[in-house]
Coordinates of C-alpha atoms and ligand atoms in Angstrom, one line a residue:
X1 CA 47.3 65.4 14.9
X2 CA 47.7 62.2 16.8
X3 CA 45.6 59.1 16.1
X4 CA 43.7 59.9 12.7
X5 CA 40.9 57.7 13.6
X6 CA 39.3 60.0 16.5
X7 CA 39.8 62.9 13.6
X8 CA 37.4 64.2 11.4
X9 CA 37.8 65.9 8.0
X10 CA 35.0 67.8 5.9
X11 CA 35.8 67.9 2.3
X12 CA 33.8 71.1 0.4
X13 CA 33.5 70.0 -3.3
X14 CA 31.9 66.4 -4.3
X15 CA 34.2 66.6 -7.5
X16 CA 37.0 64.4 -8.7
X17 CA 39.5 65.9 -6.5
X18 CA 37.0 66.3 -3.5
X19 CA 36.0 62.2 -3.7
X20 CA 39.6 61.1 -4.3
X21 CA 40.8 63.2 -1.4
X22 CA 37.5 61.5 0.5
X23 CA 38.2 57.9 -0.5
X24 CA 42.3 58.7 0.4
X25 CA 41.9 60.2 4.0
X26 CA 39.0 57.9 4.8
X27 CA 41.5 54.4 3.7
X28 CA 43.8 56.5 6.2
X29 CA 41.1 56.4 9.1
X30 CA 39.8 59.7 9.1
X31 CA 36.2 60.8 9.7
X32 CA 34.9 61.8 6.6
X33 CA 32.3 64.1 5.4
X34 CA 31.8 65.3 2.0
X35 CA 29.5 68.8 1.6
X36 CA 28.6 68.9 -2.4
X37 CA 25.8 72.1 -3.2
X38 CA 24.4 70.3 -5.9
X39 CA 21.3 67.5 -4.9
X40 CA 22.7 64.7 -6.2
X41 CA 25.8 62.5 -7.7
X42 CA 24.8 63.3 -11.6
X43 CA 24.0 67.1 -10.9
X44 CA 27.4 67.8 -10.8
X45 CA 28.8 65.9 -13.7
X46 CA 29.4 67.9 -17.3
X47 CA 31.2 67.4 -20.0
X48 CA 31.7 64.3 -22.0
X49 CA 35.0 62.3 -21.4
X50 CA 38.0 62.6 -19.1
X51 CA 41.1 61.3 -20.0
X52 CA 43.0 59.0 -17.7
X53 CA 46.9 59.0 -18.1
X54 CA 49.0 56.7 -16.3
X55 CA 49.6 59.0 -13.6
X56 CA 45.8 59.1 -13.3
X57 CA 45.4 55.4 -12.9
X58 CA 48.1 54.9 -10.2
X59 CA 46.7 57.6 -8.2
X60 CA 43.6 55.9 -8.7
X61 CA 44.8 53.1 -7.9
X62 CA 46.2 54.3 -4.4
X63 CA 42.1 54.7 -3.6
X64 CA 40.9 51.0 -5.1
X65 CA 39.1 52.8 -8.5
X66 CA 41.7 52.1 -11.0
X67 CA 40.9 48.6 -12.2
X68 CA 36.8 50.0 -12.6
X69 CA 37.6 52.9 -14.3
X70 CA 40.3 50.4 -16.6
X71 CA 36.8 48.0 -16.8
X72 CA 34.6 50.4 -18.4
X73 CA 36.8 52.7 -20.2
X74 CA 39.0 52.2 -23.1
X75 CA 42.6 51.4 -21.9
X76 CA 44.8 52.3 -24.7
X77 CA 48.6 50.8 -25.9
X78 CA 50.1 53.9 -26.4
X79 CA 49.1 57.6 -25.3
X80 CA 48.9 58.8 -29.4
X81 CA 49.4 59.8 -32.1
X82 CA 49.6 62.9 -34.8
X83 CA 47.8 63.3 -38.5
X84 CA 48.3 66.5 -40.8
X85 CA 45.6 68.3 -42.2
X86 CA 45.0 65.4 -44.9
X87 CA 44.7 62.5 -42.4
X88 CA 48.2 61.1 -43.2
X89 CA 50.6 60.1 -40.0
X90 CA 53.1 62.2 -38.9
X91 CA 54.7 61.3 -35.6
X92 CA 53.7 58.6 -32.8
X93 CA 53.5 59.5 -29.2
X94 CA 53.8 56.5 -27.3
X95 CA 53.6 57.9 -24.0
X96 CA 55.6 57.0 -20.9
X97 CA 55.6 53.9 -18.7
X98 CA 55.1 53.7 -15.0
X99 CA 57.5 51.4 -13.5
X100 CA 56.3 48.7 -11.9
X101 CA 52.0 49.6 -13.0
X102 CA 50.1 47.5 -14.9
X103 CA 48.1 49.7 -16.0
X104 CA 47.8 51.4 -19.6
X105 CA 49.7 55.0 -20.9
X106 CA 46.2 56.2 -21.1
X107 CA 42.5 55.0 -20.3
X108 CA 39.6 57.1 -21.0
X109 CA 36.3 57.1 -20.0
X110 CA 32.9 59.3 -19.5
X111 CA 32.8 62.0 -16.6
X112 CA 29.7 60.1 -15.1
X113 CA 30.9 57.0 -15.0
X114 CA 34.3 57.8 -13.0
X115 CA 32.0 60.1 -10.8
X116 CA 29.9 56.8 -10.4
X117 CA 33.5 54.5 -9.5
X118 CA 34.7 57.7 -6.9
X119 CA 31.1 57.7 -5.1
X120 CA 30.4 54.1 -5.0
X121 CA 34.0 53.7 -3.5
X122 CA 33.8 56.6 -0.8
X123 CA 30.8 55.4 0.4
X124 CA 32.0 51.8 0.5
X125 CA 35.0 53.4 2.9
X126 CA 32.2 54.6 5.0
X127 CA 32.5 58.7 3.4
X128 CA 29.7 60.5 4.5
X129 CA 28.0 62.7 1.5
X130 CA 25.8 65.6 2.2
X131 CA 24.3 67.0 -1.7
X132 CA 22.3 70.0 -1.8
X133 CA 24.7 71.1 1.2
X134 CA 26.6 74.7 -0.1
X135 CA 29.4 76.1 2.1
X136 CA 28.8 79.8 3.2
X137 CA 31.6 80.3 5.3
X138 CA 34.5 79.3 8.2
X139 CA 34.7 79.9 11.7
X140 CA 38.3 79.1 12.4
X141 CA 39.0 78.4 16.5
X142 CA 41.9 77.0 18.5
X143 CA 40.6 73.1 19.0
X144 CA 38.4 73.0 15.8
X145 CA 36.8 75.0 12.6
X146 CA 33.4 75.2 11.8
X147 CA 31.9 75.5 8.3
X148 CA 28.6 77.0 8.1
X149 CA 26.2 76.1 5.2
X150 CA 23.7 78.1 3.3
X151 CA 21.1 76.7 4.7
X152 CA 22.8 77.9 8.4
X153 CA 23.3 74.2 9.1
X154 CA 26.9 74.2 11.3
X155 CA 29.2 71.4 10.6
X156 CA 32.3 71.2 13.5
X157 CA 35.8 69.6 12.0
X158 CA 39.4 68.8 13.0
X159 CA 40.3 70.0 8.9
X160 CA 38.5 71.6 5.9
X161 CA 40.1 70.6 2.8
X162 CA 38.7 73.4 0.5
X163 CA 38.2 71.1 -3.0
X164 CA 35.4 73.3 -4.2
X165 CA 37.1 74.2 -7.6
X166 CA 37.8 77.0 -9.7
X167 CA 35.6 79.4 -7.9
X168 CA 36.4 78.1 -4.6
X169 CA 34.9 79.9 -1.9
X170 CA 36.8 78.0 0.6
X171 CA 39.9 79.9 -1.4
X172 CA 38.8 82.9 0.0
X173 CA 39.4 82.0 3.4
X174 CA 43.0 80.9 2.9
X175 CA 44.2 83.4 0.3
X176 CA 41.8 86.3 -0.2
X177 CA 39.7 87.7 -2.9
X178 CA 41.6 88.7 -5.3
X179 CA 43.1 85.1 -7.1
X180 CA 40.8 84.6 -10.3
X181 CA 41.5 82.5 -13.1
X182 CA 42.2 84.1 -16.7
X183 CA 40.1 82.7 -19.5
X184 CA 43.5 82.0 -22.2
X185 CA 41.0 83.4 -25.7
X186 CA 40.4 79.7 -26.4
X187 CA 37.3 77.7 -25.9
X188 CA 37.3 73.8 -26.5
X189 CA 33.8 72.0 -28.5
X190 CA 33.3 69.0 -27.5
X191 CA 31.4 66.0 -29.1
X192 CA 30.0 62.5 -28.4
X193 CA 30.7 60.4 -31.3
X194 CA 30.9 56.5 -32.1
X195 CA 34.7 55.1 -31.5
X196 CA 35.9 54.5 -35.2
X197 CA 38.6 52.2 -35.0
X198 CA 41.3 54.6 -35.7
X199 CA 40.7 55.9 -32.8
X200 CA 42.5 53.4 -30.5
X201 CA 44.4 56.4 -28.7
X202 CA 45.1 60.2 -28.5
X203 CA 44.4 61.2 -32.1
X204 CA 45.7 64.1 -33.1
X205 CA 45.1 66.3 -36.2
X206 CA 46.6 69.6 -36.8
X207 CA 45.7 72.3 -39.6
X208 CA 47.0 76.0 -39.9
X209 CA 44.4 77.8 -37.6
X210 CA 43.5 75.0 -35.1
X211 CA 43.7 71.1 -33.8
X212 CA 41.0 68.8 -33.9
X213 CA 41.3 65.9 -31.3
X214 CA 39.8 62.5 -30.5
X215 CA 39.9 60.2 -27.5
X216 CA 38.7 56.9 -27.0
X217 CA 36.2 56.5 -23.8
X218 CA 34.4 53.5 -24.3
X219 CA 34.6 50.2 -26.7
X220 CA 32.0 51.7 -28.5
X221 CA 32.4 55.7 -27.7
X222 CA 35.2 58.4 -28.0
X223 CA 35.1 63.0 -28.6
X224 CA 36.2 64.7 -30.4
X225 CA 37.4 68.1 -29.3
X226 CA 38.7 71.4 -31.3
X227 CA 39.9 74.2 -29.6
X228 CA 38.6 77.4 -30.9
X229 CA 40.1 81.0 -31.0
X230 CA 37.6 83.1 -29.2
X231 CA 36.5 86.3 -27.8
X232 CA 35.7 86.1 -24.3
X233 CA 32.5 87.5 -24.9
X234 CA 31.4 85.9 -28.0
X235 CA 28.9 83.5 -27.5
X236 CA 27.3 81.2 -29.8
X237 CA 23.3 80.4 -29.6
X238 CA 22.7 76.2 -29.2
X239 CA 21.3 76.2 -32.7
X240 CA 24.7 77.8 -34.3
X241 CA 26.9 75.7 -32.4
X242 CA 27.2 72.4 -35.0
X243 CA 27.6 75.0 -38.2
X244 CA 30.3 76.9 -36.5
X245 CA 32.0 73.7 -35.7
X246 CA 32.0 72.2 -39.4
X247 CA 33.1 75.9 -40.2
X248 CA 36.1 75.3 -38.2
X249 CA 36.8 71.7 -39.4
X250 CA 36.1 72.7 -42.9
X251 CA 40.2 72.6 -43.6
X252 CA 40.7 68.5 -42.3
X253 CA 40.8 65.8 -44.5
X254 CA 41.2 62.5 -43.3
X255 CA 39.8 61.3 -39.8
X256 CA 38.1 64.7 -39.2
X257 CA 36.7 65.3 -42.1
X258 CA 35.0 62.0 -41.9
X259 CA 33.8 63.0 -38.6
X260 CA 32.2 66.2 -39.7
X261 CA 30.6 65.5 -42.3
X262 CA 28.9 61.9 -41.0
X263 CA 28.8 62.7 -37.2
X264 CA 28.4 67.0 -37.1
X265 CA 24.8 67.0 -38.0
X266 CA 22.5 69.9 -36.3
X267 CA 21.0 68.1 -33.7
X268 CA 24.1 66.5 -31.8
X269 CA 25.2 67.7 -28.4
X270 CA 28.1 69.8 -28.5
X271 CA 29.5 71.4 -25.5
X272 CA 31.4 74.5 -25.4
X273 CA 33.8 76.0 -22.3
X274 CA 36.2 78.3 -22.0
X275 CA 39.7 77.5 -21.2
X276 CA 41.1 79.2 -18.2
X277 CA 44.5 78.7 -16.4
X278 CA 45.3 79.4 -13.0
X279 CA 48.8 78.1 -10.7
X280 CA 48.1 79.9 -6.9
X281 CA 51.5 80.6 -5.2
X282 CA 52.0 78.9 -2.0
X283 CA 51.0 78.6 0.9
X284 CA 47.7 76.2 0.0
X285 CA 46.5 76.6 3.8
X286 CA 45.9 78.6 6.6
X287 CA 45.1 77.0 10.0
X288 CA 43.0 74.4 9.9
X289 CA 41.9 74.5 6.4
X290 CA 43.5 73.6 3.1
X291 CA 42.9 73.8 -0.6
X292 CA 43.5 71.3 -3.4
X293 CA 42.3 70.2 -7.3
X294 CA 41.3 73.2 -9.4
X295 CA 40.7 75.9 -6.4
X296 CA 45.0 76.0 -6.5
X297 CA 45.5 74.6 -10.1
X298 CA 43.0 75.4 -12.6
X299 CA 44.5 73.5 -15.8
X300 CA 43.4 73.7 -19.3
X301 CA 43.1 70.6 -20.8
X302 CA 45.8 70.3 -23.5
X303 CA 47.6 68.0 -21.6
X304 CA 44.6 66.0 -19.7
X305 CA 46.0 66.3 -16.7
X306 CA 43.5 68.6 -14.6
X307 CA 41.6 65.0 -12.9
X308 CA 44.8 63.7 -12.5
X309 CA 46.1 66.4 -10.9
X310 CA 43.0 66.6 -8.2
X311 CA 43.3 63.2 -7.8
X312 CA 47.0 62.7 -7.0
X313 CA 46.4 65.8 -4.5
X314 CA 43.8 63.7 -2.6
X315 CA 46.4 60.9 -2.2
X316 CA 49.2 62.8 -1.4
X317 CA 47.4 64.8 1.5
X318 CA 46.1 61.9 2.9
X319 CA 49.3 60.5 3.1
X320 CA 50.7 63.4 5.0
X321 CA 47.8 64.3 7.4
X322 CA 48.6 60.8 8.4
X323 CA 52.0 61.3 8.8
X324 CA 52.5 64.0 10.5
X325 CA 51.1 64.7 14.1
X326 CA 51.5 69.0 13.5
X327 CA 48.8 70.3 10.6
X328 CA 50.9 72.9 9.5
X329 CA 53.5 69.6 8.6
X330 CA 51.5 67.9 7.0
X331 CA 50.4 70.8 4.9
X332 CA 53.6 72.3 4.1
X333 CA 54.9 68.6 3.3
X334 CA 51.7 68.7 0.7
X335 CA 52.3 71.2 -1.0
X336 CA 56.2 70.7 -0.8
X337 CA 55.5 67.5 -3.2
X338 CA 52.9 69.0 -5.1
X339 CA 53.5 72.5 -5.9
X340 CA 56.1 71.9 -9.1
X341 CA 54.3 69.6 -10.1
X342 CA 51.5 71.0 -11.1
X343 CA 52.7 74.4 -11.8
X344 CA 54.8 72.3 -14.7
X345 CA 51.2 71.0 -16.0
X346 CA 49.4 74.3 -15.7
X347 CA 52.6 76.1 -17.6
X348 CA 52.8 73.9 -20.3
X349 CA 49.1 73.4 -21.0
X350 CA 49.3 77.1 -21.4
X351 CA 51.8 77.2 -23.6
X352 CA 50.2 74.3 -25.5
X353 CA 47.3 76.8 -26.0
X354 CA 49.5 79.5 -26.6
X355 CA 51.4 77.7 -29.4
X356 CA 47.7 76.4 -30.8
X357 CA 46.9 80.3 -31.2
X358 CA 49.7 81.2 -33.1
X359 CA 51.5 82.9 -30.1
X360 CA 54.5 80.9 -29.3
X361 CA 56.0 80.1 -32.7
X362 CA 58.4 77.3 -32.5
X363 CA 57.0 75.7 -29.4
X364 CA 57.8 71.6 -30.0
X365 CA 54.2 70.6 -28.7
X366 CA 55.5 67.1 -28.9
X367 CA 58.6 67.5 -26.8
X368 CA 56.6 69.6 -24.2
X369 CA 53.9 66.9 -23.7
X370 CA 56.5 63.8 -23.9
X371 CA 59.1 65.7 -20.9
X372 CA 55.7 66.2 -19.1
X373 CA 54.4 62.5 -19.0
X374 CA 57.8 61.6 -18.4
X375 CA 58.0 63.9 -15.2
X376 CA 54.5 63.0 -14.2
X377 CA 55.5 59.3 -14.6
X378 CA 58.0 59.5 -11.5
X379 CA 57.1 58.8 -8.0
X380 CA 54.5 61.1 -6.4
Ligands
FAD401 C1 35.6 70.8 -20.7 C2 36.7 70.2 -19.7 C3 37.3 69.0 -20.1 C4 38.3 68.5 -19.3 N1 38.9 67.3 -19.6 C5 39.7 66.7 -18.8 C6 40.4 65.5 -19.1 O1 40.2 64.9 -20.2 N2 41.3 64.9 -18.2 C7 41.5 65.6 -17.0 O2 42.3 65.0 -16.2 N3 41.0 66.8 -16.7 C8 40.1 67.3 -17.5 N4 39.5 68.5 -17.2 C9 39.8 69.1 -15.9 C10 39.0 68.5 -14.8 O3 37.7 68.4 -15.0 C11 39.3 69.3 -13.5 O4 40.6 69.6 -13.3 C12 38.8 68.5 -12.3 O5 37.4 68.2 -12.4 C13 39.1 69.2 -11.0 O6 38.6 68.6 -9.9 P1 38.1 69.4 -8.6 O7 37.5 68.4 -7.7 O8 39.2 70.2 -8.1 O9 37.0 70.4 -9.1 P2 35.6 70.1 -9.7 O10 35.5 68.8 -10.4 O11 35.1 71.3 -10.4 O12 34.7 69.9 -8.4 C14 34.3 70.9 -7.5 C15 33.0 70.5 -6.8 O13 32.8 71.4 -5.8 C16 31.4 71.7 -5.8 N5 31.2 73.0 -5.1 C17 31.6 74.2 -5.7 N6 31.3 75.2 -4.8 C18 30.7 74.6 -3.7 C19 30.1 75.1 -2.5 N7 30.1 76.5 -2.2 N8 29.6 74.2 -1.6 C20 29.6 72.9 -1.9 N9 30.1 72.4 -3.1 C21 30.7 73.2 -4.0 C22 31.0 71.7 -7.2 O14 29.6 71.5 -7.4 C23 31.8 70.5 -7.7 O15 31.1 69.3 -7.6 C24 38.6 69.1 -18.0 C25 37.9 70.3 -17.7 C26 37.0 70.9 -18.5 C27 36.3 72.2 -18.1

């Protein structure tokens, strides 16, 4: 590719990945523009907390929105820890360092606020954001590709990087129609609720049918999760969703059963989603265009690694369209460093599920997560 600063990049997707990869290629002195279809920075954002392991916050780090995110979230000692069904302790989970970071096994914090860090540090870099812009398609040339909005609008670049998520459209350019995620039968409630001081990390409570969660992602704020056995087309009316939750909690003791009874009331905001898994076989490109985050690895979040994943893609692409003068180079050296890696998240989140659901007896859960942070704490 030559000089980067005389090339210019648009990004589809205004998400996690989409910013990071924004922030990363823009540090590197690319021309950036980011096309996100919804109007503004909050539009996009849903969901209640993200969790932040340590692989997070180096990759973070790379882009200068570590030490924010560190600043306003809760930065934890160790990455957690399990109850039984009663609320009494059965194993710690310390987590694994990063050599060399000074950053936390795990921080936490609320999806708007590290959509707030990523956008006020792209468009410090000098990222250019277009909202309410939707991609419609790519016209692919020799010297250039050209993505056409919605709206018709035509917008020339060097490279697309397709960061538009588990539906990506931009996926069908590269890869074709038919890669879909698979919903995995489980669906994950989520709730706001105040930090208690127990939880100070990853709590984890397990009963027969299920696991109840809860992460710290404030001083004064954590969720709680359970993931729920579900049809995929069961659906639950808004009014039914806080019963159907203390139905499921009804077996916990302890921690949850605090939390149910005091914090589950009928009028909190719970938010239900499906779980879906997806790991795309290489190649991740064609041409001039390449994919990244969920739109090549849709994770479910057993493991709280699907940010973390996006974001470390950002970084690592960056680092190799700056490298490397040939595109196809620098895209094959991208996805040489980050296929297995995040096939080994998206397989063992799945299994995670799998396990949760009674269909992988014997799984160690704890093993699993432990060999994962240790691989995901090793160089990029
Ligand atoms: C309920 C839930 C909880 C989760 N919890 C965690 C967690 O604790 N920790 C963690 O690491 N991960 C978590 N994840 C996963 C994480 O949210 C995703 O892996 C991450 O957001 C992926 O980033 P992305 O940028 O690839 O995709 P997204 O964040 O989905 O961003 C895609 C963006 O592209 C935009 N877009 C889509 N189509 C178009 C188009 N045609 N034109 C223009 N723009 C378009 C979308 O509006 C969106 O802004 C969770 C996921 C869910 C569903």
């Amino acid at each position: 590719m030559g000089r980067t600063d005389d090339k210019n990049v648009i990004v589809v997707g205004g998400g996690i990945g989409g910013l990071s990869a924004a922030v990363a290629l823009r540090q590197q002195g690319f021309d950036v523009t980011v096309i996100e279809r919804y109007p503004d920075l909050h539009s996009s954002v849903f969901g209640v907390g993200i969790i932040q392991p340590g692989n997070a916050l180096r990759a973070l780090d790379a882009i200068g929105c570590a030490e924010a995110c560190v600043a306003v979230g809760y930065p934890a000692k160790q990455w957690g820890r399990m109850l039984d069904v009663n609320g009494d302790h059965l194993r710690d989970m310390p987590g694994v360092a990063i050599e060399g970071s000074k950053f936390p096994p795990l921080n936490g914090v609320t999806r708007p606020q590290l959509h707030e860090i990523l956008t006020g540090r792209a468009l410090a870099v000098g990222v250019q954001i277009h909202y309410g812009t939707s991609f419609a398609a790519l016209e692919e040339g020799p010297e250039s590709v050209t993505v056409v909005t919605e709206s018709g609008e035509r917008l020339t670049a060097d490279v697309v990087v397709g960061a538009d998520g588990v539906r990506s459209k931009v996926r069908q350019y590269v890869l074709g129609k038919e890669i879909e995620p698979k919903y995995i039968g489980q669906s994950a409630f989520r709730v706001n609720i105040p930090r208690l001081p127990e939880i100070d990390c990853i709590v984890l409570q397990v009963c027969d049918a299920g696991m109840a969660g809860f992460v710290p992602i404030g001083p004064d704020l954590a969720y709680m999760f359970y993931n729920a056995h579900f049809g995929v087309h069961e659906r639950i009316p808004e009014d039914q969703l806080a019963p159907r939750l203390r139905e499921y909690l009804a077996p916990f003791g302890g921690l949850t059963g605090r939390v149910r009874d005091e914090f589950i009331t009928d009028d909190v905001d719970i938010v239900l989603r499906p779980e879906e898994t997806m790991g795309v076989p290489t190649p991740w490109h064609k041409g001039r265009v390449v994919l990244m985050g969920d739109a090549v690895h849709t994770i479910t979040p057993h493991l709280g690694q699907g940010a973390a994943q996006a974001i470390e893609d950002g970084v690592v692409l960056a680092e190799e369209l700056a490298q490397n003068d040939r595109l196809d180079e620098a895209f094959a050296r991208y996805t040489e460093r980050r296929y297995e890696r995040c096939k080994l998240i998206v397989d063992t989140s799945l299994n995670i599920g799998e396990w949760e659901m009674g269909r992988l007896p014997g799984f160690d859960n704890i093993g699993a997560t432990n060999h994962v942070l240790e691989v995901m704490a090793q160089p990029l």
